[in-house]
Short mmCIF file of C-alpha atoms in Angstrom, two decimals:
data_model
loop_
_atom_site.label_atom_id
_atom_site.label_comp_id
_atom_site.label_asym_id
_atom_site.label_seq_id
_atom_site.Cartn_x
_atom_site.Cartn_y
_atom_site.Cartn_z
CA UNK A 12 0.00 0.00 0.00
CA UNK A 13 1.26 3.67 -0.98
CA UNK A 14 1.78 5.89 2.08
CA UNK A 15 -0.20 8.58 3.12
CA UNK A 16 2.03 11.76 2.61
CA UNK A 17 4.78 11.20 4.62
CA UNK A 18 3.71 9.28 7.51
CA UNK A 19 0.82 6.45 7.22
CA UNK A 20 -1.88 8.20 9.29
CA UNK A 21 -1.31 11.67 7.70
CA UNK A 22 -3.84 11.51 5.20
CA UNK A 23 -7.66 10.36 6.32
CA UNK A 24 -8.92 10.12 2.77
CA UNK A 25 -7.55 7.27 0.41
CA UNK A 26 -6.99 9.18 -2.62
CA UNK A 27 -8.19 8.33 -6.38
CA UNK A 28 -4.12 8.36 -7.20
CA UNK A 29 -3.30 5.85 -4.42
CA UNK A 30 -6.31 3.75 -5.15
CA UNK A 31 -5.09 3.48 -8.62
CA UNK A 32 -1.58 3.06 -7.89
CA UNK A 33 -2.20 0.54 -5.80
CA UNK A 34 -4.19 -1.18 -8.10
CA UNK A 35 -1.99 -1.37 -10.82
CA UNK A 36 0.46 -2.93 -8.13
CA UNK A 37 -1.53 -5.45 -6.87
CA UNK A 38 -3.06 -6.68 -10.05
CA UNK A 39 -6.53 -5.20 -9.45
CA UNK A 40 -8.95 -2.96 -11.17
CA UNK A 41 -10.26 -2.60 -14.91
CA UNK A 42 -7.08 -1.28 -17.02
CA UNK A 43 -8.26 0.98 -19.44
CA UNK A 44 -5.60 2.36 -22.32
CA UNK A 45 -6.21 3.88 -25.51
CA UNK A 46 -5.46 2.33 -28.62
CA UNK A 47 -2.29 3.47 -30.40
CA UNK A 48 -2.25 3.36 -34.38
CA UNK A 49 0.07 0.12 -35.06
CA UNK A 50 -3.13 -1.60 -33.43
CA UNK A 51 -5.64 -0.47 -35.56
CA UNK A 52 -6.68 -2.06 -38.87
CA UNK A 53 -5.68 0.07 -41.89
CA UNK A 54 -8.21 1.56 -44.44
CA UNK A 55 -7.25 -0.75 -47.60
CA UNK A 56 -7.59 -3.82 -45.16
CA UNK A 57 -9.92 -6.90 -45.04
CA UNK A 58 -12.55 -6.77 -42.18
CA UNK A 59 -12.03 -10.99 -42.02
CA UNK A 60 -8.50 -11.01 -42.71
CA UNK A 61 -7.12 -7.71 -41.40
CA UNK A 62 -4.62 -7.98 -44.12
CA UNK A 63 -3.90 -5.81 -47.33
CA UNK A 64 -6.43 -6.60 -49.88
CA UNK A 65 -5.35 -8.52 -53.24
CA UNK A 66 -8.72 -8.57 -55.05
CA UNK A 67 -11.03 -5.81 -52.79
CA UNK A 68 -14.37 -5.45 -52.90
CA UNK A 69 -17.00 -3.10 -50.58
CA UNK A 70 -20.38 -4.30 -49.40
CA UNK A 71 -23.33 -1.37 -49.52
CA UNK A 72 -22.24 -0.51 -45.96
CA UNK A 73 -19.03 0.59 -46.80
CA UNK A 74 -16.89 -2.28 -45.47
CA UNK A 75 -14.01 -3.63 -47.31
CA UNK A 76 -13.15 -7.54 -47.72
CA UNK A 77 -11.15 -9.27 -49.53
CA UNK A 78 -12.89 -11.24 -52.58
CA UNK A 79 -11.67 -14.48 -51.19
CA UNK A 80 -11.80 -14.14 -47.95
CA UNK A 81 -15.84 -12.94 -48.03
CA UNK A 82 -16.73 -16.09 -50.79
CA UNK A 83 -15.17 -18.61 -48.35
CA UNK A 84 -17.06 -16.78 -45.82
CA UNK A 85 -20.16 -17.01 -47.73
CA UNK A 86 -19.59 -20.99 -48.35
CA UNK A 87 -18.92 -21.43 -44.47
CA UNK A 88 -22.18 -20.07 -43.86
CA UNK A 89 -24.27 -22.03 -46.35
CA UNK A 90 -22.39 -25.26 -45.25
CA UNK A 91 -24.00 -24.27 -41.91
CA UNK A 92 -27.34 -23.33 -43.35
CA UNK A 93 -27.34 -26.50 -44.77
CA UNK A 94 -26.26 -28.62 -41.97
CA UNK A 95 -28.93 -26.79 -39.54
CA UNK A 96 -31.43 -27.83 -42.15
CA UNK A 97 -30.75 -31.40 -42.59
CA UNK A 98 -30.84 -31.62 -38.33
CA UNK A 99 -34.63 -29.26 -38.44
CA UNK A 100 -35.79 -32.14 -41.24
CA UNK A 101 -34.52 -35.11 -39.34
CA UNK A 102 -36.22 -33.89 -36.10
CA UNK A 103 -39.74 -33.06 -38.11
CA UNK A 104 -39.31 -35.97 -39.75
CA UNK A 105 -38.65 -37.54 -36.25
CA UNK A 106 -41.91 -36.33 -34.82
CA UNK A 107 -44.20 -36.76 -37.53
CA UNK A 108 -43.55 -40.62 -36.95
CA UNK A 109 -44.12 -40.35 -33.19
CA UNK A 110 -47.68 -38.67 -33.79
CA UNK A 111 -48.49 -41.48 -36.29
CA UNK A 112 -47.26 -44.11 -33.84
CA UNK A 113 -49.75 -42.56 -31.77
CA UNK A 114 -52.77 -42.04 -33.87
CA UNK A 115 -52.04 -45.46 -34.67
CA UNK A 116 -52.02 -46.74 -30.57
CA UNK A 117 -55.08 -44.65 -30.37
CA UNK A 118 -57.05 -45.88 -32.83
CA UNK A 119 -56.09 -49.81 -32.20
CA UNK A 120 -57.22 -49.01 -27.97
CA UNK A 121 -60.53 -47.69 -29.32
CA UNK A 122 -61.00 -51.19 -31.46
CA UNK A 123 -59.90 -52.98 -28.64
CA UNK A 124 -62.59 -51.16 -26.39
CA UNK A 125 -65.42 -51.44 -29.03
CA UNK A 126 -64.59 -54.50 -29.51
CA UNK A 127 -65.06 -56.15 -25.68
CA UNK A 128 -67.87 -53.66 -25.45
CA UNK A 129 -69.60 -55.58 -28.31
CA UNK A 130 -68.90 -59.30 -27.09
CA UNK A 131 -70.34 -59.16 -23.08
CA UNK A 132 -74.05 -58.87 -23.43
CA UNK A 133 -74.20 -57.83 -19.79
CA UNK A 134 -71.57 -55.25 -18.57
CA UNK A 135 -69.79 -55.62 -15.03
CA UNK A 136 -72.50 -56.70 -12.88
CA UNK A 137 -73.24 -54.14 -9.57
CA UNK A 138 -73.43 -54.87 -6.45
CA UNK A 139 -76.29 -53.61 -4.69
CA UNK A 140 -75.23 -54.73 -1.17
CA UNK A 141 -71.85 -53.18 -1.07
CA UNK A 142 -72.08 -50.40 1.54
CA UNK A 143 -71.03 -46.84 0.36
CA UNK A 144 -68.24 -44.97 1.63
CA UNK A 145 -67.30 -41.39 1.17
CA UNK A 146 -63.60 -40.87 1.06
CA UNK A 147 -62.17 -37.58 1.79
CA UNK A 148 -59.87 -36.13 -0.96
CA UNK A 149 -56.32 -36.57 -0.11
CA UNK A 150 -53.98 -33.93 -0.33
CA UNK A 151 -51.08 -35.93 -0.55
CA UNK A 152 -49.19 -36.04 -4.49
CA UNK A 153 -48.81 -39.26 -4.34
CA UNK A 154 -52.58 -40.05 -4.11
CA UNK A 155 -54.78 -41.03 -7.20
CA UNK A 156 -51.46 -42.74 -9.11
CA UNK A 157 -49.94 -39.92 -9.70
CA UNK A 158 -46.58 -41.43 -7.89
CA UNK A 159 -45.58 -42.67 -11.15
CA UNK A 160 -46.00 -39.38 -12.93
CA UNK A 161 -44.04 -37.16 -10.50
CA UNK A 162 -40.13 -37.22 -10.39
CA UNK A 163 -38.36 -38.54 -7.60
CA UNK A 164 -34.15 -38.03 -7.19
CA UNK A 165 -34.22 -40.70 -5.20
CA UNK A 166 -35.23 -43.35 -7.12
CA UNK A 167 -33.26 -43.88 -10.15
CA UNK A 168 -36.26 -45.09 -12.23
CA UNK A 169 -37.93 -41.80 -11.32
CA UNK A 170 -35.23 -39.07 -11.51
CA UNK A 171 -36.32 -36.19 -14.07
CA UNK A 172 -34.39 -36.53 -17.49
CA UNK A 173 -34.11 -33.13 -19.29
CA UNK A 174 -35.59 -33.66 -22.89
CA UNK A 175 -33.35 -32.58 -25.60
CA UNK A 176 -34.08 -29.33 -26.89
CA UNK A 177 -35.58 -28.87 -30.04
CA UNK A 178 -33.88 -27.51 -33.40
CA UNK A 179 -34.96 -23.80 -34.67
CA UNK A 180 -36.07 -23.75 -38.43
CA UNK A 181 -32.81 -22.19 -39.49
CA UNK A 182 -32.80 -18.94 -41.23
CA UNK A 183 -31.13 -18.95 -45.06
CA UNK A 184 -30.07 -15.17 -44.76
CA UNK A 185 -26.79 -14.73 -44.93
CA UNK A 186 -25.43 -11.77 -42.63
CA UNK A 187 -22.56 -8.88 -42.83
CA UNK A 188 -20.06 -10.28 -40.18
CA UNK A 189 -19.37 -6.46 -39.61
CA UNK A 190 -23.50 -4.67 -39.90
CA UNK A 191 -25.40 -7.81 -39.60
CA UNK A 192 -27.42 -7.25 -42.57
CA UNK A 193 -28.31 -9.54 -45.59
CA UNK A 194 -25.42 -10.29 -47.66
CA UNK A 195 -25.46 -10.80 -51.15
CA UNK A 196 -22.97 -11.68 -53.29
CA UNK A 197 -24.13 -9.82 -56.40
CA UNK A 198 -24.10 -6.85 -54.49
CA UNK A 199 -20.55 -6.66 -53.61
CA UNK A 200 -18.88 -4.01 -55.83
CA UNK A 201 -15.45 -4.31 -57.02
CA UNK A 202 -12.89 -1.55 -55.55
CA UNK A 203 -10.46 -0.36 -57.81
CA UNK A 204 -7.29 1.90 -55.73
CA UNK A 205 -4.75 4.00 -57.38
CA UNK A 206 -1.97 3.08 -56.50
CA UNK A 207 1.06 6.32 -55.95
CA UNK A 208 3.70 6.18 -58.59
CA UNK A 209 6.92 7.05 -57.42
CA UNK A 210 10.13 6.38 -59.27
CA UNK A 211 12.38 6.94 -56.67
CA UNK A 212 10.56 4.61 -53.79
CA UNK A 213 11.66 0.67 -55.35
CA UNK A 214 10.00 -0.77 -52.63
CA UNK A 215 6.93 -3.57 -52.53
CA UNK A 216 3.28 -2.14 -52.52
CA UNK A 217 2.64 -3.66 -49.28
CA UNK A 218 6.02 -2.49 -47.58
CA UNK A 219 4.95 1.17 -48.30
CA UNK A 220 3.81 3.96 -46.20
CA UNK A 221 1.73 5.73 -48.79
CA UNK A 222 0.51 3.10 -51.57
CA UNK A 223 -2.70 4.40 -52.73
CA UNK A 224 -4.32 8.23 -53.96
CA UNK A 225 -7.44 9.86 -54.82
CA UNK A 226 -8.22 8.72 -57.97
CA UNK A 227 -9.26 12.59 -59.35
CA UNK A 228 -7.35 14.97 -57.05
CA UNK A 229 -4.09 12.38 -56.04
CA UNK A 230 -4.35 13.18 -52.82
CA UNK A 231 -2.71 10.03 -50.26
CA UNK A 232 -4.99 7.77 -48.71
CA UNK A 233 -5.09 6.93 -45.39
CA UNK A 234 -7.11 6.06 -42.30
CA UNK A 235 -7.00 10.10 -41.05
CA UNK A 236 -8.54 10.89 -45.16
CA UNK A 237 -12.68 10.05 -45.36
CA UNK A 238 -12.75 7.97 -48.81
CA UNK A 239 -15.64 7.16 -50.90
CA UNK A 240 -15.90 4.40 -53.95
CA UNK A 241 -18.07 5.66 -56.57
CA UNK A 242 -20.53 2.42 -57.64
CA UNK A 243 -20.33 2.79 -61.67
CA UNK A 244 -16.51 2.30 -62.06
CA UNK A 245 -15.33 1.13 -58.38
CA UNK A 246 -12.58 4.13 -58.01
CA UNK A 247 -11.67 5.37 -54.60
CA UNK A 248 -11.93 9.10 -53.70
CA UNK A 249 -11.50 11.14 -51.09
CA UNK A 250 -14.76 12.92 -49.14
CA UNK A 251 -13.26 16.22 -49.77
CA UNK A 252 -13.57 15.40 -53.70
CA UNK A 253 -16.74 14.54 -53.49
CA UNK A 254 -18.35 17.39 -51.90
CA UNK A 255 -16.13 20.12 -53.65
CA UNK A 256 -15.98 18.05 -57.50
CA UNK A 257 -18.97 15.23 -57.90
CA UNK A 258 -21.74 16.92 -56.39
CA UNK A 259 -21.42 20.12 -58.00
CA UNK A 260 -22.76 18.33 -61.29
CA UNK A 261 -23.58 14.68 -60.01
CA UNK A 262 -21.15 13.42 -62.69
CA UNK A 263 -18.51 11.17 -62.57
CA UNK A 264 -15.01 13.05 -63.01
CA UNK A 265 -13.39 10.12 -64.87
CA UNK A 266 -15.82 8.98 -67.12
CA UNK A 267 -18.53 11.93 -67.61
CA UNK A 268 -21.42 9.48 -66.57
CA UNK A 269 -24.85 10.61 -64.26
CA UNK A 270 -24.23 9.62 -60.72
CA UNK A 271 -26.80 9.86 -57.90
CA UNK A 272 -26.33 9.59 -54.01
CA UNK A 273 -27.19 5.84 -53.93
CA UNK A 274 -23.63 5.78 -56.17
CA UNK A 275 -21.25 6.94 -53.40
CA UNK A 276 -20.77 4.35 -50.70
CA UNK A 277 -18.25 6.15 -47.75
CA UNK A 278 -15.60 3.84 -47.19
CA UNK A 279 -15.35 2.27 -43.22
CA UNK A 280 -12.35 3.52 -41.77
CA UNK A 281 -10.45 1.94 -39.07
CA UNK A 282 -9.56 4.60 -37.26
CA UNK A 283 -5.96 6.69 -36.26
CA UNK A 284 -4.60 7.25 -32.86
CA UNK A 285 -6.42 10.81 -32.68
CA UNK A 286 -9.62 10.92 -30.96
CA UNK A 287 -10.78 14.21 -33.31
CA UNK A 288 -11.02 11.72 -35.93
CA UNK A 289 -12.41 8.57 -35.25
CA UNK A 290 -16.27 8.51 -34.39
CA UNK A 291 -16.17 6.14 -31.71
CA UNK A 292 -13.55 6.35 -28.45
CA UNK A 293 -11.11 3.46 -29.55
CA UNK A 294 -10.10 2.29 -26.02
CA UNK A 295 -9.07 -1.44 -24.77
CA UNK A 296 -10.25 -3.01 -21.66
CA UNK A 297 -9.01 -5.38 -19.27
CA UNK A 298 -11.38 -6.57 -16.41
CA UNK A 299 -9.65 -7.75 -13.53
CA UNK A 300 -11.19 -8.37 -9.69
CA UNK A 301 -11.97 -4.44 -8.22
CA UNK A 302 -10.55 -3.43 -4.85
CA UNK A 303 -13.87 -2.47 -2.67
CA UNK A 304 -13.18 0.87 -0.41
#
């Protein structure tokens, strides 16, 4: 434990700096730090693979994956779909027998019934003589043969067994493993980046600070620069271009074409180390036990 000031009983409040400090000694307490930019997932990324993207496409939401990476998603998925549904046939399947068996035990006691109804010509004979007694209702649960109906754990005949749980009807939608909304494969649009071209720099694409521009203004892209991939042609451009250049005329700067709103998807960013420019507070969290004071 920190001391208080300079002797131990000099201070009669425990402070919010010694509670922390002491904390972070002993192993305590939620740590709470901010997330620095080597940790954060870069703009021209995969959402599934976190890694540089080799053939990208964006869904309507804005987020980036990597072709491959989103149709082996896809697959994964309807291998599921398909497994669930197999498991929801075999169980209906399953229990369409078991009301047939019976509807089948049913029918065959009411034959049986009719059946010795129809052969006595006199029913159970009565006896007139037998004196009449009124027995009062127990209240016991065991009363009226309901001891073979109720559970016992003492009895291993009679211990309750939990039923297994029945199978959902499986949904065939397939969802965006970053919005949760329907996925569709045919509305994936290809993203085209431009990538810089310098000379001087000999280094690989992926090794380099700066790899891709604004296809209209060549300004650098990066996770600090809002971009936007215009539908029609798949080019990447920044926010700033697209307010100032494209929506002055609503046409494309490239290829002279019509564009409307529905034609700019804003591109997902991951986020920088600068809380002015990411939308939500990028902190990490680890719960540990909490010292009570």
């Amino acid at each position: 434990m920190t001391r208080h000031a300079r002797n131990c009983t000099a201070g009669a409040v425990y402070t919010y700096h010694e509670k922390k400090k002491d904390a972070e000694a002993s192993g305590y307490g939620t740590e709470r730090q901010r997330l620095g930019k080597d940790s954060i997932k870069s703009f021209d990324c995969c959402c599934l693979t976190l890694q540089p993207c080799r053939n990208p496409v964006v869904s309507s939401d804005g987020f980036l994956f990597d072709k491959e990476a989103i149709l082996e998603y896809v697959i994964t998925k309807k291998n599921e779909i398909s497994r669930k549904m197999k498991e929801y046939e075999k169980q209906k399947k399953k229990e369409e027998n078991e009301l047939a068996e019976l509807a089948a035990a049913e029918r065959s006691s009411r034959v049986n019934n009719f059946l010795k109804t129809e052969k006595n010509i006199v029913s159970s004979p009565v006896n007139a003589f037998k004196p009449t007694t009124v027995e009062k209702p127990s209240v016991s649960n065991m009363a009226d043969g309901r001891a073979k109906q109720l559970p016992s754990f003492w009895i291993p005949s009679m211990t309750p067994q939990s039923k297994k749980s029945a199978v959902p009807k499986p949904d065939k939608t397939i969802l965006c493993p970053m919005s949760g909304k329907p996925l569709k494969i045919k509305d994936l649009i290809d993203v085209k980046f431009t990538e810089v071209k310098d000379p001087d720099d000999k280094k690989s694409l992926i090794v380099k600070e700066n790899r891709y521009m604004c296809a209209v203004t060549h300004d650098i892209l990066s996770n600090s620069v809002p971009c936007a991939v215009l539908r029609t042609t798949g080019d990447v451009v920044t926010m700033e271009c697209v307010e100032k250049i494209i929506k002055k005329d609503w046409i494309h700067p490239l290829t002279s074409e019509k564009i409307t709103e529905k034609d700019i998807i804003q591109l997902q960013r991951g986020g920088t180390g600068y809380s002015t420019t990411n939308t939500n507070e990028l902190e990490a969290k680890q719960y540990r036990p909490v010292l009570q004071s």
